[in-house]
Amino acid sequence: MAQTAIRHEHTTSMGVGKAIAVLTSGGDAQGMNAAVRAVVRVGIYTGARVFFVHEGYQGLVDGGDHIREATWESVSMMLQLGGTVIGSARCMDFRKREGRLKAACNLVKRGITNLCVIGGDGSLTGADTFRAEWSGLLQDLVKSGAITPEEANRSSYLNIVGMVGSIDNDFCGTDMTIGTDSALHRIMEIVDAITTTAQSHQRTFVLEVMGRHCGYLALVTALASGADWVFIPESPPEEGWEDHLCRRLTETRNRGSRLNIIIVAEGAIDRQGKPISSEDIKNLVVKRLGFDTRVTILGHVQRGGTPSAFDRILGSRMGVEAVMALLEGTPDTPACVVSLSGNQAIRLPLMECVQVTKDVTTAMNEGRFDEALKLRGRSFQNNWNVYKILAHIRPPSTKSGYNLAVLNVGAPAAGMNAAVRSTVRIGLIHGHRMLAVHDGFEGLAEGKVEEIGWGGVGGWTGRGGSSLGTKRTLPKKYFEEISNTIATFNIHGLIIIGGFEAFTGSLELIEGRSKFEELCVPICVIPATVSNNVPGSDFSIGADTALNTITSTCDRIKQSAAGTKRRVFIIETMGGYCGYLATMAGLAAGADAAYIYEDPFTIHDLEINVEHLTEKMKTTVKRGLVLRNEKCNENYTTDFIYNLYSEEGKGIFDTRKNVLGHMQQGGSPTPFDRNFGTKMGAKAVAWMTGKIKECSRHGRIFANTADSACLLGMRRRALVFQPLAELKEQTDFEHRIPKTQWWLKLRPILKILAKYKIELDTSETAHLEHITRKRVSGEGSL
């Protein structure tokens, strides 16, 4: 059901005469502040008045000072703060009609008819009830004389838009809820810390994470840490799981591993619905195996800390979409919730999502666990399937007779090792012999190939960089040597994990197929580069880690600027010609400008930016942050821009510069990159197994068709294999970037949030989609 509202007005005036209130309710979640900031700034940008409601629904009921008008400056320095600055509270008063009457009166008196609620499903259900009762509440208020008929007339209907803030990711209809990614960051920091101490002592650790009704955090943690076992409420273990678990832990130890990790969601249950606690598991392991076992319950640590880059961008994008949905709303539009699907912001009917979320709990209560898993959505099922294969299936004793080689090409990227680990282990489970190639195409030419077993990749998910070693060398000049290596080791398929060189190098291999028959083996490329510049995929492994590194550095720099006042920082990011890192870090860190190659700029634009910062110094926010992608312009270098700002800012602001350099490639991979790498590896091996069988003739492999050399990428909502030859058309080889890039559409948001008056292109507005229909059609996402 697409909305047919035709826009005649400009976005900068669509809110004139309207008022929006924003509140956060229920449990706090990191990233809520980014959403509040975006609602306030985009609301003001459209000409609307925006109000904070402090302390959630309680503030709405109590009124008075709890409902205050927000200004542009009042949301400054909020992005990097965890929790919610405007406060949240559980509110019993709002559950009663008289409480809602008071709340309605407070809104009517201030002329507020648009409400943006950031919270969990309980908070959103409350908002929908409020909306449904609105006209009845107004009638009662007029009757009692609390408001005049004119006031009631001016506020005749209430628009409501929800955003889901919940660290559990327990809301159906969205791939991610605000706060989930940050909670995973906190959990993984602790898992990594525990891993080191456990390995020192040969210990078993039982970690309990949040998730009373939803096992998402536990499941992704298990994938991202390579845990031995996970307990989630949606899929209780089979009868006799105690024996299976103990056998599994013993096997891991016998393979030489010094630690075992078991992840438990706080709502874990057995098939009879009886709780399984972390203490129960510890006692079982100690009693049966005698292993030294420790329990760690993470508790509220998971809600705390600074939001991840993903949550800041998610909160900001959802905030923009929420304001648009409110201002376009009519009395006939159902209350909607802004959701994320793949990398698209979409609108879904609020109560349909709430209903499906409730259906999951009902299915679990009634013991229909398979249905509960399905209702959680495709992304959840994919995670569960990959986990089950990695944790519960043993490599078969009969081998397939095929040899798969895996290599890294290009610059190192965090998450490469997670992809290699998953490729190797899933390959072994398919019965293949797995070969590790060191030092990229050069190593393949030099015969640096060795067989790698299950234990060879143990503990690799959390390692940064590339453990196999990686080089940027392209294969063309080594065709003969590479062919010899392929023949010597009898390689039947290549899985190449890397950046733009992995893409171009694989294209060279395809060209070489006509001369060298050995190169006629299936090839699969998995994009892994901090620059996120590989065609055919919206995301590359490693980009999320780099983005978080840049964002946390910008936070520190902004903090120092806030201390000294009147200071502007120019920061240079990596990315070659691709402006992904500069743009997304600009959104996540609240930059005033981000210069990139894809969005050409002139001296006139630089002048506007300097004037803009000069104006900013007159407000209470006396600092500026400007990002510059390393190759955005060969003449307007970082030094040039620094010198220009220094000269023009004399007497008004100081300028400092910072080149972030190779620290962006390093560090431990984020949960997103570990999970993404793990799933990409699993998917690539499944494809490779099918392709080898398809290309097999009398025991020999001959792959020469376009679809036997593919790139596995994430496109919008799904992981797809695309022939490398087809992607050539979509590539700007000179600048090593795809010709079209989805994230460029987010640049106007960056400018609006930095107070530039530009038009927001809302032609691609998110239409209202129906979740029930989407479920049936089975559209998948990551």
C-alpha positions as a printed Julia matrix, in Angstrom:
782×3 Matrix{Float64}:
   0.0     0.0     0.0
   2.08    2.91   -1.23
   1.32    6.36    0.08
   0.18    8.64   -2.69
   0.88   11.95   -0.99
   2.23   14.17   -3.76
   4.69   16.74   -2.5
   4.14   20.27   -3.67
   5.9    21.95   -0.77
   9.63   22.17   -0.2
  11.05   20.05    2.59
  12.29   23.23    4.29
   8.73   24.44    4.79
   6.67   21.27    5.17
   6.7    21.56    8.97
   5.69   25.22    9.25
   2.86   25.65   11.76
   3.28   22.11   13.1
   4.68   20.87   16.39
   6.44   17.56   17.1
   7.15   15.99   20.5
   9.83   13.32   20.94
  10.11   10.93   23.89
  12.16    7.88   24.83
  10.42    5.15   26.8
  11.14    1.74   28.31
  14.68    0.41   28.7
  17.43    2.72   27.46
  19.48    1.79   24.39
  22.65    3.3    22.92
  21.8     5.35   19.84
  18.56    6.79   21.25
  20.32   10.17   21.52
  21.27   10.07   17.83
  17.58    9.5    17.0
  16.43   12.33   19.3
  19.05   14.67   17.81
  17.93   13.84   14.25
  14.22   14.35   15.07
  14.97   17.74   16.65
  17.25   19.0    13.89
  15.25   17.71   10.93
  12.05   18.95   12.59
  13.53   22.44   12.98
  14.91   22.24    9.41
  11.37   21.65    8.07
  10.06   24.69    9.97
   8.31   22.74   12.75
   8.59   23.4    16.48
  10.05   20.42   18.33
   9.56   19.56   22.0
  11.47   17.24   24.31
   9.35   15.12   26.61
  11.56   14.28   29.59
  11.14   10.98   31.5
   9.1     9.18   28.82
   5.33    8.81   29.22
   5.6     9.98   32.84
   6.71   13.38   31.55
   3.82   13.39   29.08
   1.36   12.81   31.95
   3.02   15.22   34.42
   3.46   18.0    31.83
   4.84   21.31   33.1
   8.6    21.51   32.86
   8.81   17.96   31.54
   7.73   19.18   28.09
  10.23   21.73   26.83
  10.91   23.22   23.43
  14.18   22.02   21.9
  16.69   24.19   20.04
  19.38   23.32   17.51
  22.12   23.72   20.13
  20.29   21.72   22.8
  21.13   18.45   20.98
  24.79   19.28   20.42
  27.38   16.78   21.75
  24.64   14.14   22.17
  25.71   11.7    19.46
  28.46    9.99   21.41
  26.51    9.64   24.66
  25.0     6.31   25.65
  21.58    5.96   27.25
  19.04    8.71   26.64
  19.7    12.33   27.61
  15.98   13.16   27.9
  15.42   10.3    30.32
  13.19    7.26   30.24
  10.84    5.8    32.86
   8.37    2.98   33.25
   5.0     4.7    33.64
   1.97    3.13   35.3
  -0.12    6.34   35.05
  -0.18    6.24   31.25
  -1.66    2.75   31.32
  -4.84    4.19   32.88
  -7.27    6.35   30.96
  -7.02    9.28   33.4
  -3.26    9.35   32.83
  -3.79    9.49   29.07
  -6.35   12.28   29.57
  -3.73   14.39   31.33
  -1.19   13.6    28.6
  -3.66   14.61   25.86
  -4.42   17.86   27.67
  -0.7    18.7    27.94
  -0.2    18.13   24.2
  -3.31   20.09   23.13
  -2.31   23.09   25.25
   1.01   23.25   23.39
  -0.53   22.57   19.97
   1.43   19.32   19.56
  -0.24   16.84   17.2
   2.81   14.81   16.17
   4.41   12.34   18.54
   7.62   10.44   17.93
   8.12    7.53   20.35
  11.47    5.76   20.67
  11.15    2.58   22.73
  10.29   -1.12   22.75
   7.06   -2.84   21.71
   5.32   -1.98   25.01
   6.01    1.72   24.53
   4.85    1.6    20.91
   1.65   -0.29   21.76
   0.91    2.4    24.36
   1.34    5.06   21.68
  -1.09    3.28   19.37
  -3.73    3.0    22.13
  -3.29    6.73   22.79
  -3.86    7.52   19.15
  -6.93    5.28   18.86
  -8.53    6.99   21.86
  -7.54   10.52   20.85
 -10.93   11.86   19.68
 -12.67   10.37   22.77
 -10.06   11.95   25.06
 -10.61   15.35   23.38
 -14.39   15.07   23.85
 -13.92   14.34   27.57
 -11.48   17.25   27.94
 -13.93   19.65   26.26
 -16.77   18.36   28.47
 -14.76   18.91   31.64
 -13.72   22.37   30.45
 -10.01   21.49   30.49
  -9.72   22.6    26.85
 -11.87   24.77   24.6
 -13.71   23.44   21.5
 -11.34   25.59   19.37
  -8.31   23.91   20.92
  -9.87   20.51   20.34
 -10.54   21.46   16.74
  -6.94   22.55   16.15
  -5.7    19.21   17.51
  -8.35   17.02   15.89
  -6.02   14.09   15.17
  -2.73   12.75   16.5
   0.05   11.4    14.27
   2.33    8.77   15.73
   5.59    7.34   14.42
   7.65    4.81   16.33
  11.33    3.92   16.28
  12.43    0.77   18.04
  15.07    1.3    20.69
  15.92   -2.07   22.25
  19.24   -3.81   22.76
  17.57   -7.24   22.4
  16.64   -6.78   18.71
  13.33   -8.37   19.68
  10.99   -6.4    17.41
   9.71   -8.11   14.29
   9.83   -6.2    11.02
  13.24   -4.58   11.38
  16.65   -6.17   10.78
  18.16   -4.14   13.61
  16.77   -2.12   16.5
  18.6     0.92   17.87
  21.1    -0.23   20.5
  21.6    -3.84   19.4
  24.9    -3.28   17.59
  26.33   -1.29   20.54
  25.26   -4.01   22.99
  27.12   -6.54   20.81
  30.2    -4.29   20.97
  30.08   -4.34   24.8
  29.57   -8.12   24.85
  32.41   -8.82   22.4
  34.83   -6.59   24.34
  34.14   -8.78   27.38
  34.29  -12.06   25.44
  37.67  -11.06   23.98
  38.94  -10.17   27.46
  37.65  -13.44   28.92
  39.18  -15.44   26.06
  42.69  -14.37   27.03
  42.3   -15.3    30.7
  40.53  -18.58   29.89
  43.35  -19.64   27.57
  45.91  -18.93   30.28
  44.18  -21.36   32.65
  42.38  -23.89   30.38
  38.93  -22.83   31.52
  35.31  -23.12   30.47
  33.33  -19.88   30.58
  29.55  -19.66   30.73
  28.44  -16.17   29.67
  24.92  -14.97   30.3
  23.7   -12.16   28.03
  20.43  -10.23   27.99
  17.41  -11.45   26.03
  14.47  -12.58   28.11
  12.33  -13.46   25.1
  14.79  -13.05   22.23
  18.06  -14.88   21.63
  19.51  -12.47   19.06
  22.37  -11.14   21.23
  23.28  -14.65   22.38
  23.16  -16.04   18.84
  25.28  -13.34   17.19
  27.73  -13.43   20.11
  28.1   -17.19   19.62
  28.8   -16.7    15.89
  31.16  -13.78   16.44
  33.16  -15.51   19.21
  33.14  -19.02   17.75
  31.42  -20.31   20.9
  31.0   -24.05   21.47
  27.32  -23.81   22.32
  24.49  -21.29   22.63
  21.17  -21.5    24.47
  18.36  -19.29   23.1
  14.65  -19.15   24.03
  13.41  -19.59   20.42
  15.08  -22.95   19.91
  15.56  -25.01   23.08
  18.07  -27.88   22.83
  16.88  -31.4    21.92
  16.3   -33.99   24.62
  19.57  -35.41   25.92
  21.41  -32.13   25.2
  23.49  -32.59   28.35
  25.35  -35.57   26.79
  25.76  -33.76   23.49
  27.15  -30.64   25.19
  29.67  -32.59   27.26
  30.8   -34.58   24.21
  31.22  -31.36   22.26
  33.32  -29.69   25.0
  35.53  -32.77   25.32
  36.1   -32.88   21.54
  37.13  -29.21   21.49
  39.65  -29.82   24.29
  40.99  -32.93   22.57
  41.62  -30.88   19.42
  44.0   -28.77   21.45
  41.78  -25.8    22.34
  42.48  -24.36   25.78
  39.09  -22.79   26.32
  35.39  -23.45   25.94
  32.77  -20.72   25.63
  29.07  -21.32   26.25
  26.67  -18.42   25.65
  23.31  -18.36   27.44
  20.44  -15.94   26.81
  18.79  -15.01   30.13
  15.49  -16.43   28.84
  16.94  -19.83   27.82
  14.56  -22.77   28.36
  14.4   -26.49   27.65
  11.75  -28.22   25.49
   9.35  -28.36   28.48
   9.67  -24.61   29.03
  11.81  -25.02   32.17
  14.51  -22.33   32.54
  18.13  -23.3    31.85
  20.32  -21.07   34.01
  24.04  -20.38   33.67
  24.54  -21.96   37.12
  22.81  -25.18   35.93
  25.22  -25.39   32.99
  28.27  -24.72   35.16
  27.24  -27.45   37.63
  26.67  -29.91   34.77
  30.15  -29.26   33.27
  31.92  -29.46   36.64
  30.08  -32.61   37.72
  30.41  -34.54   34.44
  33.76  -33.33   33.11
  35.55  -31.79   36.06
  36.52  -28.74   33.94
  37.42  -25.53   35.79
  34.28  -23.5    34.97
  33.36  -19.86   35.61
  30.08  -17.98   35.15
  29.93  -14.34   34.01
  26.58  -12.53   33.96
  26.96   -9.38   31.89
  23.83   -7.56   33.09
  23.51   -3.82   32.53
  27.01   -3.45   31.12
  25.36   -4.34   27.8
  23.18   -1.23   27.87
  26.05    1.08   28.71
  28.86    2.86   26.98
  29.08    4.94   23.85
  26.95    3.96   20.83
  28.65    2.25   17.89
  28.9     4.0    14.51
  26.15    1.71   13.17
  23.71    2.74   15.92
  24.44    6.45   15.45
  23.82    6.23   11.72
  20.77    4.02   12.24
  19.32    6.42   14.84
  20.02    9.42   12.6
  18.47    7.84    9.49
  15.42    6.63   11.4
  15.01   10.08   12.96
  14.93   11.74    9.53
  12.45    9.18    8.17
  10.26    9.54   11.3
   9.93   13.31   10.85
   9.04   12.85    7.16
   6.46   10.19    8.07
   4.9    12.46   10.72
   4.67   15.49    8.46
   3.22   13.45    5.57
   0.74   11.67    7.86
  -3.01   12.1     7.44
  -5.85   11.01    9.76
  -6.14    7.89    7.57
  -2.48    6.8     7.72
  -2.05    4.01   10.27
   0.58    4.61   12.98
   3.86    3.42   11.51
   7.2     2.27   12.77
  10.42    3.16   10.95
  12.46    0.01   10.31
  15.68   -1.08    8.67
  15.6    -3.65    5.9
  19.04   -4.43    4.47
  20.34   -0.87    4.09
  16.92    0.66    3.35
  14.83    2.66    5.82
  11.24    1.46    5.44
   7.9     2.22    7.09
   5.76   -0.59    8.46
   2.32   -0.5    10.12
   3.06   -0.33   13.83
   0.42   -2.75   15.04
   1.25   -5.41   12.43
   4.83   -5.47   13.76
   3.65   -5.55   17.37
   1.3    -8.41   16.5
   4.03  -10.53   14.88
   6.33   -9.79   17.86
   3.59  -11.05   20.2
   3.01  -14.08   17.94
   6.63  -15.14   18.55
   6.08  -15.18   22.32
   2.8   -17.08   21.9
   4.48  -19.66   19.65
   7.26  -20.12   22.23
   4.78  -20.45   25.11
   2.88  -23.1    23.14
   6.05  -25.03   22.28
   5.89  -24.23   18.52
   9.59  -23.4    18.37
  10.11  -23.86   14.62
   7.39  -21.3    14.0
   8.93  -18.89   16.53
  12.22  -19.04   14.6
  10.42  -18.36   11.3
   8.52  -15.4    12.73
  11.78  -13.83   13.87
  12.59  -13.34   10.19
  15.07  -14.5     7.57
  18.09  -12.78    9.09
  17.61  -14.58   12.43
  17.11  -17.93   10.67
  20.28  -17.46    8.59
  22.28  -16.79   11.76
  20.81  -19.87   13.44
  21.5   -22.16   10.46
  25.15  -21.06   10.16
  25.65  -21.48   13.92
  24.14  -24.99   13.86
  26.42  -26.1    11.02
  29.56  -24.68   12.67
  28.79  -25.9    16.19
  26.91  -29.15   15.76
  27.92  -30.89   12.56
  31.11  -32.94   12.49
  33.24  -33.2     9.37
  32.27  -36.46    7.59
  34.64  -39.42    7.51
  34.05  -39.84    3.75
  35.7   -37.08    1.77
  34.3   -35.34   -1.31
  37.6   -35.69   -3.18
  37.69  -31.93   -3.88
  40.37  -29.46   -2.83
  39.39  -25.83   -2.14
  41.97  -23.08   -1.76
  41.36  -19.88    0.2
  43.48  -16.71   -0.04
  43.48  -13.03    0.99
  44.26  -10.33   -1.59
  44.77   -6.57   -1.19
  45.18   -4.57    2.0
  44.35   -6.24    5.32
  40.84   -5.7     6.68
  39.44   -6.67   10.09
  37.07   -9.62    9.66
  39.11  -11.36    6.92
  40.16  -14.01    9.45
  36.54  -14.67   10.47
  35.71  -15.26    6.79
  38.72  -17.59    6.35
  37.8   -19.55    9.5
  34.22  -20.05    8.4
  35.32  -20.98    4.84
  37.77  -23.59    6.14
  35.42  -25.15    8.69
  32.33  -25.21    6.47
  34.55  -26.63    3.7
  35.65  -29.46    5.99
  32.01  -30.1     6.96
  31.25  -30.43    3.22
  33.98  -33.09    3.1
  36.51  -31.01    1.12
  40.24  -30.82    1.69
  41.01  -27.19    2.54
  44.18  -25.45    1.4
  45.44  -22.15    2.81
  47.36  -19.9     0.42
  49.75  -17.41    2.03
  50.51  -13.94    0.59
  47.75  -13.66   -2.0
  48.27  -14.28   -5.74
  52.04  -14.01   -5.26
  51.95  -16.88   -2.75
  49.75  -18.87   -5.12
  52.4   -18.43   -7.84
  55.22  -19.37   -5.47
  53.4   -22.48   -4.2
  52.96  -21.16   -0.63
  50.06  -23.54   -0.11
  49.42  -25.83    2.85
  46.59  -28.0     4.02
  44.66  -26.41    6.9
  42.53  -28.3     9.4
  39.76  -27.5    11.87
  42.12  -26.46   14.66
  44.29  -24.4    12.29
  41.72  -21.59   12.3
  40.77  -21.83   16.0
  40.27  -18.44   17.65
  40.47  -16.58   14.34
  37.12  -14.72   14.57
  38.47  -12.08   16.92
  41.81  -11.52   15.18
  42.36   -8.35   13.18
  44.38   -8.11    9.98
  45.06  -11.17    7.81
  46.59  -14.28    9.39
  47.18  -15.84    5.95
  49.15  -12.79    4.85
  47.99  -10.61    1.99
  49.56   -8.73   -0.93
  48.26   -6.32   -3.57
  50.06   -8.12   -6.43
  47.86   -8.99   -9.42
  48.09  -12.45  -11.04
  48.52  -11.61  -14.75
  52.32  -11.85  -14.84
  52.26  -15.15  -12.92
  49.72  -17.15  -14.98
  52.16  -19.94  -15.74
  53.33  -20.33  -12.13
  49.76  -20.12  -10.8
  48.64  -22.78  -13.28
  51.47  -25.02  -12.1
  50.45  -24.55   -8.45
  46.8   -25.32   -9.27
  47.92  -28.5   -11.07
  50.44  -29.51   -8.38
  47.97  -29.19   -5.51
  45.04  -30.33   -7.64
  42.96  -27.24   -6.66
  39.31  -27.52   -7.73
  38.07  -24.1    -6.6
  39.36  -20.71   -5.37
  37.76  -18.56   -2.67
  39.38  -15.13   -2.78
  38.74  -12.78    0.15
  39.86   -9.21   -0.4
  39.35   -5.75   -1.81
  39.48   -4.16   -5.25
  42.61   -6.19   -6.19
  40.72   -9.4    -5.4
  38.04   -8.23   -7.87
  40.41   -7.1   -10.66
  42.78  -10.03  -10.08
  39.91  -12.49  -10.45
  38.88  -10.77  -13.7
  42.45  -11.35  -14.93
  42.19  -15.04  -14.01
  39.01  -15.29  -16.11
  40.86  -13.72  -19.08
  43.67  -16.24  -18.6
  41.24  -19.18  -18.85
  41.47  -19.17  -22.67
  45.23  -19.83  -22.58
  45.59  -21.81  -19.34
  43.17  -24.66  -18.8
  44.18  -24.92  -15.12
  42.52  -21.56  -14.48
  39.16  -23.08  -15.49
  38.07  -23.69  -11.89
  35.17  -22.01  -10.09
  36.16  -18.71   -8.45
  34.29  -16.89   -5.69
  35.25  -13.41   -4.47
  34.22  -12.21   -0.99
  34.65   -8.4    -0.67
  36.85   -7.41    2.27
  38.27   -3.89    2.39
  38.0    -0.91    4.7
  37.28    1.32    1.69
  33.99   -0.45    0.83
  34.72    0.16   -2.85
  34.12   -3.29   -4.37
  31.32   -3.31   -6.99
  28.43   -5.71   -6.43
  28.18   -5.32   -2.66
  26.7    -2.6    -0.44
  29.12   -3.58    2.33
  32.61   -5.05    2.48
  34.09   -6.94    5.42
  36.29   -4.52    7.41
  34.49   -1.27    6.59
  32.44   -1.35    9.81
  35.56   -1.79   11.96
  37.34    1.09   10.19
  34.26    3.27   10.55
  34.14    2.66   14.31
  37.85    3.45   14.61
  37.38    6.78   12.81
  34.24    7.61   14.8
  35.85    7.0    18.2
  38.87    9.1    17.13
  36.55   11.93   16.05
  34.79   11.73   19.45
  38.09   12.28   21.23
  39.04   15.12   18.93
  35.64   16.81   19.38
  36.02   16.47   23.13
  39.38   18.25   23.04
  37.86   20.99   20.84
  34.95   21.4    23.29
  37.51   22.03   26.03
  39.53   24.68   24.19
  36.55   26.26   22.31
  36.7    27.97   18.89
  38.63   25.16   17.27
  38.08   23.4    13.92
  39.62   20.01   13.17
  40.38   18.79    9.65
  40.63   14.99    9.6
  41.81   12.9     6.66
  40.31    9.42    6.27
  41.29    6.46    4.08
  39.23    5.01    1.26
  41.15    5.78   -1.95
  38.64    7.56   -4.22
  35.69    6.06   -2.35
  34.01    8.49    0.06
  32.15    5.86    2.09
  34.28    6.15    5.25
  34.34    9.97    5.22
  30.56   10.22    4.65
  29.49    7.6     7.17
  31.99    8.77    9.8
  30.7    12.31    9.19
  27.17   11.12    9.97
  28.31    9.1    13.01
  30.54   11.8    14.49
  28.4    14.83   13.64
  30.82   16.49   11.2
  30.22   19.92    9.65
  31.4    18.75    6.24
  32.82   15.66    4.54
  34.74   16.19    1.29
  34.67   13.23   -1.11
  35.56   12.54   -4.74
  32.03   11.4    -5.72
  30.47   14.72   -4.68
  32.69   17.28   -6.46
  33.32   20.56   -4.64
  34.74   23.91   -5.71
  36.47   26.81   -3.97
  33.0    28.34   -3.65
  31.86   25.33   -1.57
  34.93   25.65    0.65
  34.1    29.33    1.14
  30.52   28.46    2.17
  31.86   25.92    4.68
  34.25   28.46    6.23
  31.45   31.04    6.5
  29.21   28.39    8.03
  31.81   27.61   10.7
  32.35   31.31   11.37
  28.61   31.63   12.1
  28.72   28.52   14.27
  31.41   30.09   16.47
  28.88   32.81   17.43
  26.56   30.14   18.94
  27.09   28.08   22.08
  28.7    25.3    19.96
  32.21   26.61   19.47
  33.92   23.79   17.58
  33.98   22.27   14.14
  34.83   18.93   12.57
  35.61   18.54    8.87
  36.41   15.18    7.24
  38.34   14.82    4.01
  38.64   11.6     2.05
  42.29   11.04    1.05
  41.76   11.29   -2.73
  38.74   13.59   -2.91
  40.61   16.23   -4.93
  44.22   16.29   -6.1
  44.58   20.07   -5.68
  42.49   20.69   -2.57
  44.74   18.58   -0.39
  44.39   18.22    3.38
  47.2    20.78    3.77
  45.49   23.17    1.34
  42.17   22.95    3.2
  43.96   23.3     6.55
  45.82   26.41    5.33
  42.64   27.92    3.84
  40.65   27.41    7.05
  43.58   28.71    9.17
  43.83   31.88    7.1
  40.1    32.55    6.88
  39.48   31.67   10.52
  42.1    34.06   11.94
  40.75   35.73   15.04
  37.58   33.6    14.9
  38.79   30.01   15.28
  41.98   27.94   15.42
  42.5    25.06   13.0
  44.18   21.7    13.6
  44.65   18.74   11.26
  44.91   15.02   11.75
  45.74   12.27    9.24
  44.38    9.0    10.61
  46.43    6.7     8.36
  46.79    2.96    8.85
  45.17    2.78   12.26
  41.93    2.54   10.25
  42.95   -0.89    8.92
  43.94   -2.29   12.28
  42.24   -3.36   15.46
  39.98   -6.16   16.52
  37.01   -6.73   14.16
  33.61   -5.41   15.25
  30.74   -7.87   15.88
  29.23   -6.86   12.51
  32.42   -7.73   10.6
  32.91  -11.03   12.46
  29.33  -12.07   11.83
  29.31  -10.81    8.22
  32.61  -12.61    7.48
  31.33  -15.84    9.06
  28.11  -15.83    7.02
  29.85  -14.86    3.77
  32.35  -17.72    4.18
  29.54  -20.23    4.81
  27.52  -19.03    1.83
  30.56  -19.04   -0.5
  31.44  -22.66    0.32
  27.86  -23.85   -0.25
  27.9   -22.15   -3.68
  31.36  -23.52   -4.48
  30.33  -27.11   -3.63
  27.4   -26.89   -6.05
  29.47  -25.21   -8.76
  32.28  -27.84   -8.63
  29.73  -30.64   -9.04
  28.11  -28.75  -11.92
  31.45  -28.28  -13.71
  32.71  -31.8   -13.08
  33.22  -34.01  -16.17
  34.67  -37.52  -15.71
  36.39  -36.56  -12.49
  37.88  -33.37  -13.96
  36.73  -29.81  -13.34
  36.22  -27.52  -16.29
  34.63  -24.15  -15.47
  34.55  -21.66  -18.3
  31.14  -19.99  -18.13
  30.54  -16.46  -16.79
  28.58  -17.77  -13.81
  31.47  -19.98  -12.66
  33.36  -16.88  -11.45
  31.18  -14.84   -9.12
  31.32  -12.18   -6.46
  29.24  -12.72   -3.35
  27.78   -9.41   -2.23
  25.1    -7.94   -0.05
  22.55   -6.15   -2.18
  19.78   -4.32   -0.31
  18.18   -7.23    1.53
  19.94  -10.34    0.3
  23.3   -12.03   -0.23
  23.66  -12.63   -3.97
  26.19  -14.2    -6.35
  26.92  -12.06   -9.42
  29.17  -13.03  -12.34
  32.36  -10.96  -12.22
  32.09  -10.29  -15.95
  28.72   -8.57  -15.45
  30.12   -6.34  -12.7
  32.72   -4.94  -15.12
  30.02   -2.7   -16.6
  29.25   -1.27  -13.16
  32.85   -0.33  -12.37
  34.91    2.84  -12.72
  38.31    1.09  -12.98
  40.35    4.31  -13.11
  39.11    5.4    -9.69
  38.55    1.88   -8.34
  34.93    2.47   -7.32
  31.46    1.23   -8.38
  29.64    3.63  -10.75
  26.61    3.85   -8.45
  26.79    3.79   -4.66
  23.78    3.57   -2.36
  25.2     5.61    0.53
  25.47    8.8    -1.55
  21.74    9.29   -0.84
  22.64    9.78    2.84
  24.85   12.82    2.19
  22.0    15.37    2.32
  21.18   14.11    5.83
  24.76   14.87    6.89
  24.4    18.44    5.57
  20.97   19.03    7.12
  22.14   17.79   10.54
  25.05   20.25   10.24
  22.52   23.09    9.65
  22.89   23.66    5.92
  19.73   24.75    4.13
  19.55   22.28    1.28
  16.72   20.34   -0.28
  16.23   16.82    1.02
  15.37   14.56   -1.88
  12.35   12.68   -0.6
  11.32   11.26   -3.97
  12.5     7.84   -2.82
  10.45    8.08    0.36
   9.83    4.9     2.24
   6.35    3.69    1.42
   4.29    1.76    3.9
   4.95   -1.93    3.43
   3.03   -4.79    4.95
   5.05   -7.06    7.18
   2.65   -9.99    6.93
   2.87  -10.04    3.16
   6.64   -9.65    3.31
   6.93  -12.65    5.6
   4.99  -14.85    3.17
   7.0   -13.81    0.14
  10.08  -14.75    2.16
  12.3   -11.88    1.14
  15.58  -12.51    2.84
  18.16  -10.28    4.33
  21.54  -10.79    5.86
